[in-house]
CSV table of C-alpha atoms (C1' of nucleotides) in Angstrom, one decimal:
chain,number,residue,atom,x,y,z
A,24,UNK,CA,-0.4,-27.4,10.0
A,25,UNK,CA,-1.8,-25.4,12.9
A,26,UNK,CA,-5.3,-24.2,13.1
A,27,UNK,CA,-7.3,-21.7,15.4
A,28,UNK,CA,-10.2,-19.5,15.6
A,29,UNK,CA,-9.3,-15.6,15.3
A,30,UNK,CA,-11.9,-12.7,15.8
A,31,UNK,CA,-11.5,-10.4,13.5
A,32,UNK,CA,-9.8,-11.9,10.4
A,33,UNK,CA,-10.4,-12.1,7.2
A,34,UNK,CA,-7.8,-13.3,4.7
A,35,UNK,CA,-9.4,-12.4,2.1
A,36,UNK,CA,-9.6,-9.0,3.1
A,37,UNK,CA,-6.0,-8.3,4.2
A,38,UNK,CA,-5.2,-9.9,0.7
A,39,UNK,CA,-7.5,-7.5,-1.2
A,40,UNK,CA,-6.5,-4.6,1.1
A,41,UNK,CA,-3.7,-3.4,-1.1
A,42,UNK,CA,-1.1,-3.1,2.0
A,43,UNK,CA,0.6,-6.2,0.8
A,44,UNK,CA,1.5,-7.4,-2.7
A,45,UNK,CA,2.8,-10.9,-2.1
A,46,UNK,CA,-0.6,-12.8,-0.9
A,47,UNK,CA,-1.7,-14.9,-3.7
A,48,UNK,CA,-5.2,-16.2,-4.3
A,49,UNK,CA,-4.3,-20.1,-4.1
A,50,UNK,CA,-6.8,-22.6,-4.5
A,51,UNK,CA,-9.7,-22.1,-1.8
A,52,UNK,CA,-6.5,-19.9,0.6
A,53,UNK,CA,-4.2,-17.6,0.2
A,54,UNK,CA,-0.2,-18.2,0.0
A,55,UNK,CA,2.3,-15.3,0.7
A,56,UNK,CA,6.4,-14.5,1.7
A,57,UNK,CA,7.1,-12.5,4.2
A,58,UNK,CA,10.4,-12.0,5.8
A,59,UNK,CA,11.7,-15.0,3.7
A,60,UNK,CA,9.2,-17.5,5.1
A,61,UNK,CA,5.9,-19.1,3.1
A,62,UNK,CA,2.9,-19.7,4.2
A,63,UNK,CA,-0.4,-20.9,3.4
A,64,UNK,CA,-4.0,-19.8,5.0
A,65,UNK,CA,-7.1,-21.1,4.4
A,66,UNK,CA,-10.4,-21.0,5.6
A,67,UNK,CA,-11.3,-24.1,8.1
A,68,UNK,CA,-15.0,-23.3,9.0
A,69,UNK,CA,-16.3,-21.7,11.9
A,70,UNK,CA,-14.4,-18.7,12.1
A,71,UNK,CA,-11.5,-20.7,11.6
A,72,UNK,CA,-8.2,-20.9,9.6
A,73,UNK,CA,-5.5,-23.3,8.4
A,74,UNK,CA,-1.9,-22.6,8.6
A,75,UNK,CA,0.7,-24.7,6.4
A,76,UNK,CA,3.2,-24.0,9.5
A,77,UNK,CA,4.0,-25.4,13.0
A,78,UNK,CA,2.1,-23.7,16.1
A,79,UNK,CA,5.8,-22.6,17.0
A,80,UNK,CA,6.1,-21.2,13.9
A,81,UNK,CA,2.8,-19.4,14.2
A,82,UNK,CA,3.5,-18.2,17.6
A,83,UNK,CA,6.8,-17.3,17.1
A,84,UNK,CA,6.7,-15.0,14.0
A,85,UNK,CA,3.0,-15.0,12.3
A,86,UNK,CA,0.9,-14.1,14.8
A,87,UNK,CA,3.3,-11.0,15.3
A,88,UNK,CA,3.1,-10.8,11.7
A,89,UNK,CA,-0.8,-10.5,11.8
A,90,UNK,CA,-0.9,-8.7,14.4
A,91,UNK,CA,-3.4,-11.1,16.6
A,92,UNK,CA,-2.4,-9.2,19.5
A,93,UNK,CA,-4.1,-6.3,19.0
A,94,UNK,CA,-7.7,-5.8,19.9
A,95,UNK,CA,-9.3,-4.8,16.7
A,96,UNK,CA,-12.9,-5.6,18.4
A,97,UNK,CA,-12.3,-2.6,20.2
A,98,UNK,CA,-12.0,-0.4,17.1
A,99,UNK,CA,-15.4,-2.6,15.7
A,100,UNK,CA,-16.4,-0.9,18.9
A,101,UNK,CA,-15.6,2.4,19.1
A,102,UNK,CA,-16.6,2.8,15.3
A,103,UNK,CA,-20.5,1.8,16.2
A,104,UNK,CA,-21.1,5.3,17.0
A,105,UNK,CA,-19.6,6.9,14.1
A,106,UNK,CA,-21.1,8.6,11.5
A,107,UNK,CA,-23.1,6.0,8.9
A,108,UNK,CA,-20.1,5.9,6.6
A,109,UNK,CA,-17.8,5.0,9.1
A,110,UNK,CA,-20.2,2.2,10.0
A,111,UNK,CA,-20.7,1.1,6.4
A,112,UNK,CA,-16.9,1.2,6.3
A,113,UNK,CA,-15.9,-0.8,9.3
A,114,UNK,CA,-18.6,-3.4,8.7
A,115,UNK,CA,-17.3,-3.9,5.1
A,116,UNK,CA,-13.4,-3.7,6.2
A,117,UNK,CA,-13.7,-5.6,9.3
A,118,UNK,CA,-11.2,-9.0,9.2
A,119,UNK,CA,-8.7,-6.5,8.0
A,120,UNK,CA,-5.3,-6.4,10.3
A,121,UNK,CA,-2.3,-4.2,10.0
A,122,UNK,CA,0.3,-6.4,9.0
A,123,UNK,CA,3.8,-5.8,10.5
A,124,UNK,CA,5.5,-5.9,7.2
A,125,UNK,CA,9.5,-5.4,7.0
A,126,UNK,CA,10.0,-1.8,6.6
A,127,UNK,CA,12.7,-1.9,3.6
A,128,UNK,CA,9.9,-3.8,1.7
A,129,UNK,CA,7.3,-1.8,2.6
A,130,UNK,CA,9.3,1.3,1.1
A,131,UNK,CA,10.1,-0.2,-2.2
A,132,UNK,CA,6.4,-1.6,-2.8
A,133,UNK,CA,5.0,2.0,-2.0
A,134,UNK,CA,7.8,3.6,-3.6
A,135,UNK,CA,7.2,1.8,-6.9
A,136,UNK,CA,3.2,1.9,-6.6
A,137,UNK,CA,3.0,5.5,-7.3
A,138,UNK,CA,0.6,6.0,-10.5
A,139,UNK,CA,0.5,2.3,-10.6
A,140,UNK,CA,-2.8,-0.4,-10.5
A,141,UNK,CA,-2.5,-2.7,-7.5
A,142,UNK,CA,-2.5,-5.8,-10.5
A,143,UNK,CA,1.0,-3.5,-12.0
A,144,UNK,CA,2.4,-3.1,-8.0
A,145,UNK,CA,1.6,-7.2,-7.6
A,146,UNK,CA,3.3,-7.6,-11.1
A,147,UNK,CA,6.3,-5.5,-10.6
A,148,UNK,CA,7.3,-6.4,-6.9
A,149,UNK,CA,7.2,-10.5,-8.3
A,150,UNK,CA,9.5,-9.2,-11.0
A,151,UNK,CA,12.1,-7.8,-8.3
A,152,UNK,CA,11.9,-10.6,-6.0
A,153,UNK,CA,12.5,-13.0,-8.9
A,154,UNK,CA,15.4,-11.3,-10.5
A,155,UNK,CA,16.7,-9.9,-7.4
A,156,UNK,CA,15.2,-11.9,-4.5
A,157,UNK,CA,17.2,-15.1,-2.7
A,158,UNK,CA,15.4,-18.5,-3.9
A,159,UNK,CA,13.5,-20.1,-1.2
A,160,UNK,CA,13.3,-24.0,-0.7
A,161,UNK,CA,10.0,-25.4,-1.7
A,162,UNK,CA,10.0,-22.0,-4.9
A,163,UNK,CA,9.6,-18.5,-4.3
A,164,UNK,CA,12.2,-15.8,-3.6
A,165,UNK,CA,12.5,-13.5,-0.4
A,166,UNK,CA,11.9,-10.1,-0.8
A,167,UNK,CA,15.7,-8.5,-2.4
A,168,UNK,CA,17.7,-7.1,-0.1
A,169,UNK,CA,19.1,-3.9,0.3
A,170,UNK,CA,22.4,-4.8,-1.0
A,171,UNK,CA,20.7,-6.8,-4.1
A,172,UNK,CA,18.7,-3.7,-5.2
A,173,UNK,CA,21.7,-1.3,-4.8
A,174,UNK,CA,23.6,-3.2,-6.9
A,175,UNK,CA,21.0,-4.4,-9.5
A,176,UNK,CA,21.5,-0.8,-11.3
A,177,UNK,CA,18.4,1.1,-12.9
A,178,UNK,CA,18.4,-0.2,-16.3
A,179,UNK,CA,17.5,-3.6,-14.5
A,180,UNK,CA,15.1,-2.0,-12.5
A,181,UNK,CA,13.2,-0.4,-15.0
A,182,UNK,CA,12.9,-3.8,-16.6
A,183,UNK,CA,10.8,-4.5,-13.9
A,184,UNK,CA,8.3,-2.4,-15.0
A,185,UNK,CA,9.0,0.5,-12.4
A,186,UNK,CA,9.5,3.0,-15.2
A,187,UNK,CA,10.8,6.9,-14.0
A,188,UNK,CA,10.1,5.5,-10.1
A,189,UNK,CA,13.4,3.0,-10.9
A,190,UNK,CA,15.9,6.1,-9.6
A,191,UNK,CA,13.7,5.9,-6.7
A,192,UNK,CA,14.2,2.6,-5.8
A,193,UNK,CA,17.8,3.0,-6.3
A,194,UNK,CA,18.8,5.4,-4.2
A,195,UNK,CA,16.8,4.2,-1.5
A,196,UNK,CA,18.5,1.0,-1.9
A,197,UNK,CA,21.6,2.6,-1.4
A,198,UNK,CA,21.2,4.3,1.4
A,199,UNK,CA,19.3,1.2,3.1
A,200,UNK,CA,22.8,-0.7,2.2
A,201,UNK,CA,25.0,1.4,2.8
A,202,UNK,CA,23.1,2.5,6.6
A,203,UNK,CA,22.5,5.7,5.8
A,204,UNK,CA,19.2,4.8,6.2
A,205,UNK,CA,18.9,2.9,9.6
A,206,UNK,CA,15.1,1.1,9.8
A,207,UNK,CA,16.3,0.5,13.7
A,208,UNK,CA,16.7,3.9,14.3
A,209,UNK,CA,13.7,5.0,12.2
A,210,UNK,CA,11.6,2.7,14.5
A,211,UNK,CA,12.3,4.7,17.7
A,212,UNK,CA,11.3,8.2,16.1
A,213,UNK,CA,7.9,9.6,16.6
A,214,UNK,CA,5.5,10.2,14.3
A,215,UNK,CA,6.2,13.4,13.3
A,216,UNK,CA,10.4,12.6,13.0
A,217,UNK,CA,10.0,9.4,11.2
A,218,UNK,CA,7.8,11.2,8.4
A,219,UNK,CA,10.3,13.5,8.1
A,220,UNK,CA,13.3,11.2,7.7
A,221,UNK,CA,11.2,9.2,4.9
A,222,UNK,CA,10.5,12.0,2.8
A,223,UNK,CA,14.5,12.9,2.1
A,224,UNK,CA,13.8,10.0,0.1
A,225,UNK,CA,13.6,10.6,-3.2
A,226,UNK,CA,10.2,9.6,-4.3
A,227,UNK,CA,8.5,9.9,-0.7
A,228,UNK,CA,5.9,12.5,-0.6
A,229,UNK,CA,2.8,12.4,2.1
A,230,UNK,CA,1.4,9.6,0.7
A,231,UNK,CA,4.0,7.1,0.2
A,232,UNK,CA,5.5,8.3,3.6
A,233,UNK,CA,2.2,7.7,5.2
A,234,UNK,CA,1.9,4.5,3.7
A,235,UNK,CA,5.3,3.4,5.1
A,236,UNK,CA,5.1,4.3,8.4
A,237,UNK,CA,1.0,2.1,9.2
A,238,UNK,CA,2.3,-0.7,7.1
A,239,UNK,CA,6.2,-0.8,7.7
A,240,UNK,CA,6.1,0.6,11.3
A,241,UNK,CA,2.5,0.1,12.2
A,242,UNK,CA,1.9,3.8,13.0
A,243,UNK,CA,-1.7,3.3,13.4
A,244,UNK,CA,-2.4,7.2,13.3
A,245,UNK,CA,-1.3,7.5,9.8
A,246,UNK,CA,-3.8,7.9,7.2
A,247,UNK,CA,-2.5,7.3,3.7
A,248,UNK,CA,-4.4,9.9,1.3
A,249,UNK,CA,-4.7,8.3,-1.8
A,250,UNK,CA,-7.0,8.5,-4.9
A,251,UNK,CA,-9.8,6.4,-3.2
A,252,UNK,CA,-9.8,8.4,-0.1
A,253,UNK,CA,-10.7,11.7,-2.0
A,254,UNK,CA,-13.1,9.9,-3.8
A,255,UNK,CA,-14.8,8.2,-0.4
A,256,UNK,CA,-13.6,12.0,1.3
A,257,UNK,CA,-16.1,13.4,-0.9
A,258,UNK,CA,-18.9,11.6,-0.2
A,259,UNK,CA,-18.8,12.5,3.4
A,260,UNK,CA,-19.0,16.7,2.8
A,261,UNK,CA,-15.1,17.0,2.1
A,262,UNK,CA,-13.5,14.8,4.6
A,263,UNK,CA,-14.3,11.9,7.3
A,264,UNK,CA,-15.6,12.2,10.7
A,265,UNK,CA,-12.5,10.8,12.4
A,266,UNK,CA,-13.0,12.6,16.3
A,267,UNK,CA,-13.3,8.9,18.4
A,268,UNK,CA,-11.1,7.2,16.0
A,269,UNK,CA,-7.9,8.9,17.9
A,270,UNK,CA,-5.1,7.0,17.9
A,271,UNK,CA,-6.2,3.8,15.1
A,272,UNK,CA,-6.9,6.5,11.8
A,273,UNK,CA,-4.9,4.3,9.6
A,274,UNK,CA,-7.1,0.9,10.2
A,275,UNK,CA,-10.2,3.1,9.6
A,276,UNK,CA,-8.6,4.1,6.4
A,277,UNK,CA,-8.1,0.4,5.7
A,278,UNK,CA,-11.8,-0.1,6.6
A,279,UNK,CA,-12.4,2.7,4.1
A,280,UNK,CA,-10.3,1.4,1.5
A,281,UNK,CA,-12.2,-1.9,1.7
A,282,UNK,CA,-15.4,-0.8,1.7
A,283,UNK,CA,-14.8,2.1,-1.3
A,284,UNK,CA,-13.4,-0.5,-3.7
A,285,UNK,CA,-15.6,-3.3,-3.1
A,286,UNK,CA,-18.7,-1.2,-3.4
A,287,UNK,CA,-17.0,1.5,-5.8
A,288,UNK,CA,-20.1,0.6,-8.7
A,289,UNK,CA,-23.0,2.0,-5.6
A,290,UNK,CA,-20.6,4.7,-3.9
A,291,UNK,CA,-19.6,6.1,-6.5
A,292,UNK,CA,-22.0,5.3,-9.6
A,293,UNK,CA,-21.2,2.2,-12.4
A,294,UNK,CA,-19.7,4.3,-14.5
A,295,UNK,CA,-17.4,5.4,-12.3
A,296,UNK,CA,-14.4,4.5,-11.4
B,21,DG,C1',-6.4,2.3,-29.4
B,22,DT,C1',-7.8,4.7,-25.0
B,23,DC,C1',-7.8,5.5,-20.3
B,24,DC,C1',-6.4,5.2,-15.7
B,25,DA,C1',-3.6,3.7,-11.9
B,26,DG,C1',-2.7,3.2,-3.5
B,27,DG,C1',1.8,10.2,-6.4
B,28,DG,C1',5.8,13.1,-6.5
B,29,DT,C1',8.3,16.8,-8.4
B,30,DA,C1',9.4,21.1,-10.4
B,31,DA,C1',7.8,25.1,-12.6
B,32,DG,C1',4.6,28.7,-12.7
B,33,DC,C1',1.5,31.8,-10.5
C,4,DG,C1',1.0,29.5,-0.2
C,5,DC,C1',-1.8,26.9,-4.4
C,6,DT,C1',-2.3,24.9,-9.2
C,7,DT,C1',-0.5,22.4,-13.2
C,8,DA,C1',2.3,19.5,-16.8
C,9,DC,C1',5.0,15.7,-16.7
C,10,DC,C1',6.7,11.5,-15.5
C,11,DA,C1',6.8,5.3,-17.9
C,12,DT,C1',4.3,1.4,-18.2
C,13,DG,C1',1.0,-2.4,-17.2
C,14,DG,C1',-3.8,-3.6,-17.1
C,15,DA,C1',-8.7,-3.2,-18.1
DNA sequence: GTCCAGGGTAAGC
DNA sequence: GCTTACCATGGA
C-alpha cells in the first residue's frame, strides 16, 4: 500500500472519462490493468489516495502512468480566462490526467469503439482480454498481444462483439506483429507524420487517429472530434474558443468531455441525448 | 421493439 | 471538394 496527496486528480474522473476501458468501479475505488499490472485506488481523505502497490512500484511505473509529472494546475490556470464554457468545462473535468496508455491497446480500444456506447467498448475489450489476454496472478488478463490478436482470426473477433470493425482489428494486429507497424518508431514522428501513419490503418479516420495519438502517445495537441464535441461545439457558436489553450487542446477536450456528459440533461435539454 | 452509440468508408454529386 | 447510405451489435 502506498498513499499520497496529488493535486489535480480525480479517479473518478479519469475512470468516467472514456480514455480508458479497463478501470472498474470497485467497492469505494477503482481497480484497473495496465501494461499487465493491477492496481487498486481509492480515495484516503484529504485530497488523498490509496494505492494497492509498493511506493517503488508507484514511482517506478504509475506515476508515469498517471502522468503526475505534469503540471495540470497550470492548464486550471491558463483556462481561468477562457471563455465561460471553457471555465464550466475545466472546473467540471479538472482531476482528469492523460494517461500514458500502451499505444497497441490504445489502437484496438479506439479502433473497436467506433459507433459503439462506452458500456459496449468496456464490454468488448473484457471479452478480448479474456479470450485473448495472458492470465494475471491474483485474476485478470493483460491486455492481448499483437501476436494473440493476429492469430485469433475474425470469426473470433467478432464474437467479441466488434461486429464489421473485427477486419479492423485484424489487420492492425498483423502488422503490429509482424513490425510493419513499429509503435517505437511511430513515437518519434511528429504530429502531423504520426497521423498520417495511423490512418493507413484500416479503420483509422480523424477521429480514431486523434484519439490514438493523446491517449497512446500523449500528443496533447490532439483533439478527438467525436459526437459530444459537436454537440458541446454547438453550443459555443460552431466551435470552441481554443486561442490560450496552445499546445494542451486534447486535455481541454477531456475537460469538455467531462463536463458535456455529466451535465448533458442542462447542456443540452433532458430530452436530449 | 426502438433508438443510439467516443466513426469510417465508398459511392454519388 | 461536400453529403449520404451503410456497416453489426450491445445497451438503455
Amino acid at each position: 500500500m502506498f498513499t499520497c496527496a496529488i493535486p489535480y486528480f480525480d479517479a473518478a474522473a479519469i475512470a468516467g472519462s472514456g480514455q480508458c476501458f479497463r478501470m472498474d468501479a470497485d467497492g469505494d475505488g477503482w481497480s484497473l490493468i495496465a501494461a499487465g499490472r493491477r492496481l487498486r485506488v481509492a480515495p484516503a481523505g484529504a485530497g488523498r489516495w490509496r494505492f494497492s502497490c509498493s511506493r517503488a512500484a508507484f514511482e517506478g511505473f504509475w506515476r508515469g502512468y498517471f502522468d503526475l509529472d505534469t503540471d495540470y494546475g497550470a492548464f486550471q490556470r491558463a483556462l481561468e480566462t477562457a471563455d465561460p464554457f471553457l471555465r464550466a468545462a475545466a472546473e467540471r473535468g479538472s482531476g482528469v490526467r492523460i494517461l500514458r496508455q500502451e499505444p497497441f491497446e490504445t489502437l484496438i480500444c479506439f479502433l473497436l469503439s467506433q459507433r459503439k456506447s462506452i458500456p459496449a467498448i468496456r464490454t468488448a475489450v473484457r471479452a478480448l482480454c479474456a479470450r485473448f489476454g495472458a492470465p494475471l496472478r491474483g485474476g485478470g488478463s493483460a491486455f492481448p498481444t499483437p501476436a494473440a490478436l493476429a492469430a485469433a482470426g475474425e470469426d473470433a473477433l467478432r464474437a467479441c462483439g466488434l461486429g464489421y470493425r473485427a477486419p479492423y482489428v485484424a489487420e492492425a494486429a498483423r502488422r503490429a506483429a509482424c513490425g510493419a507497424l513499429d509503435f517505437g518508431a511511430l513515437a518519434a514522428l511528429p504530429d502531423d507524420g504520426l497521423e498520417a501513419a495511423l490512418r493507413t490503418l484500416p479503420g483509422v479516420g480523424p477521429k480514431v487517429a486523434a484519439c490514438v495519438m493523446l491517449f497512446g502517445f500523449h500528443r496533447l495537441r490532439a483533439f478527438p472530434r467525436d459526437v459530444w464535441m459537436n454537440r458541446a461545439a454547438a453550443l459555443c457558436g460552431g466551435d470552441f474558443a481554443l486561442c490560450g489553450c496552445g499546445g494542451f487542446e486534447g486535455v481541454v477536450q477531456q475537460y469538455i468531455f467531462c463536463y458535456a456528459r455529466a451535465e448533458r440533461a442542462f447542456l443540452f435539454g433532458k430530452e436530449g441525448v
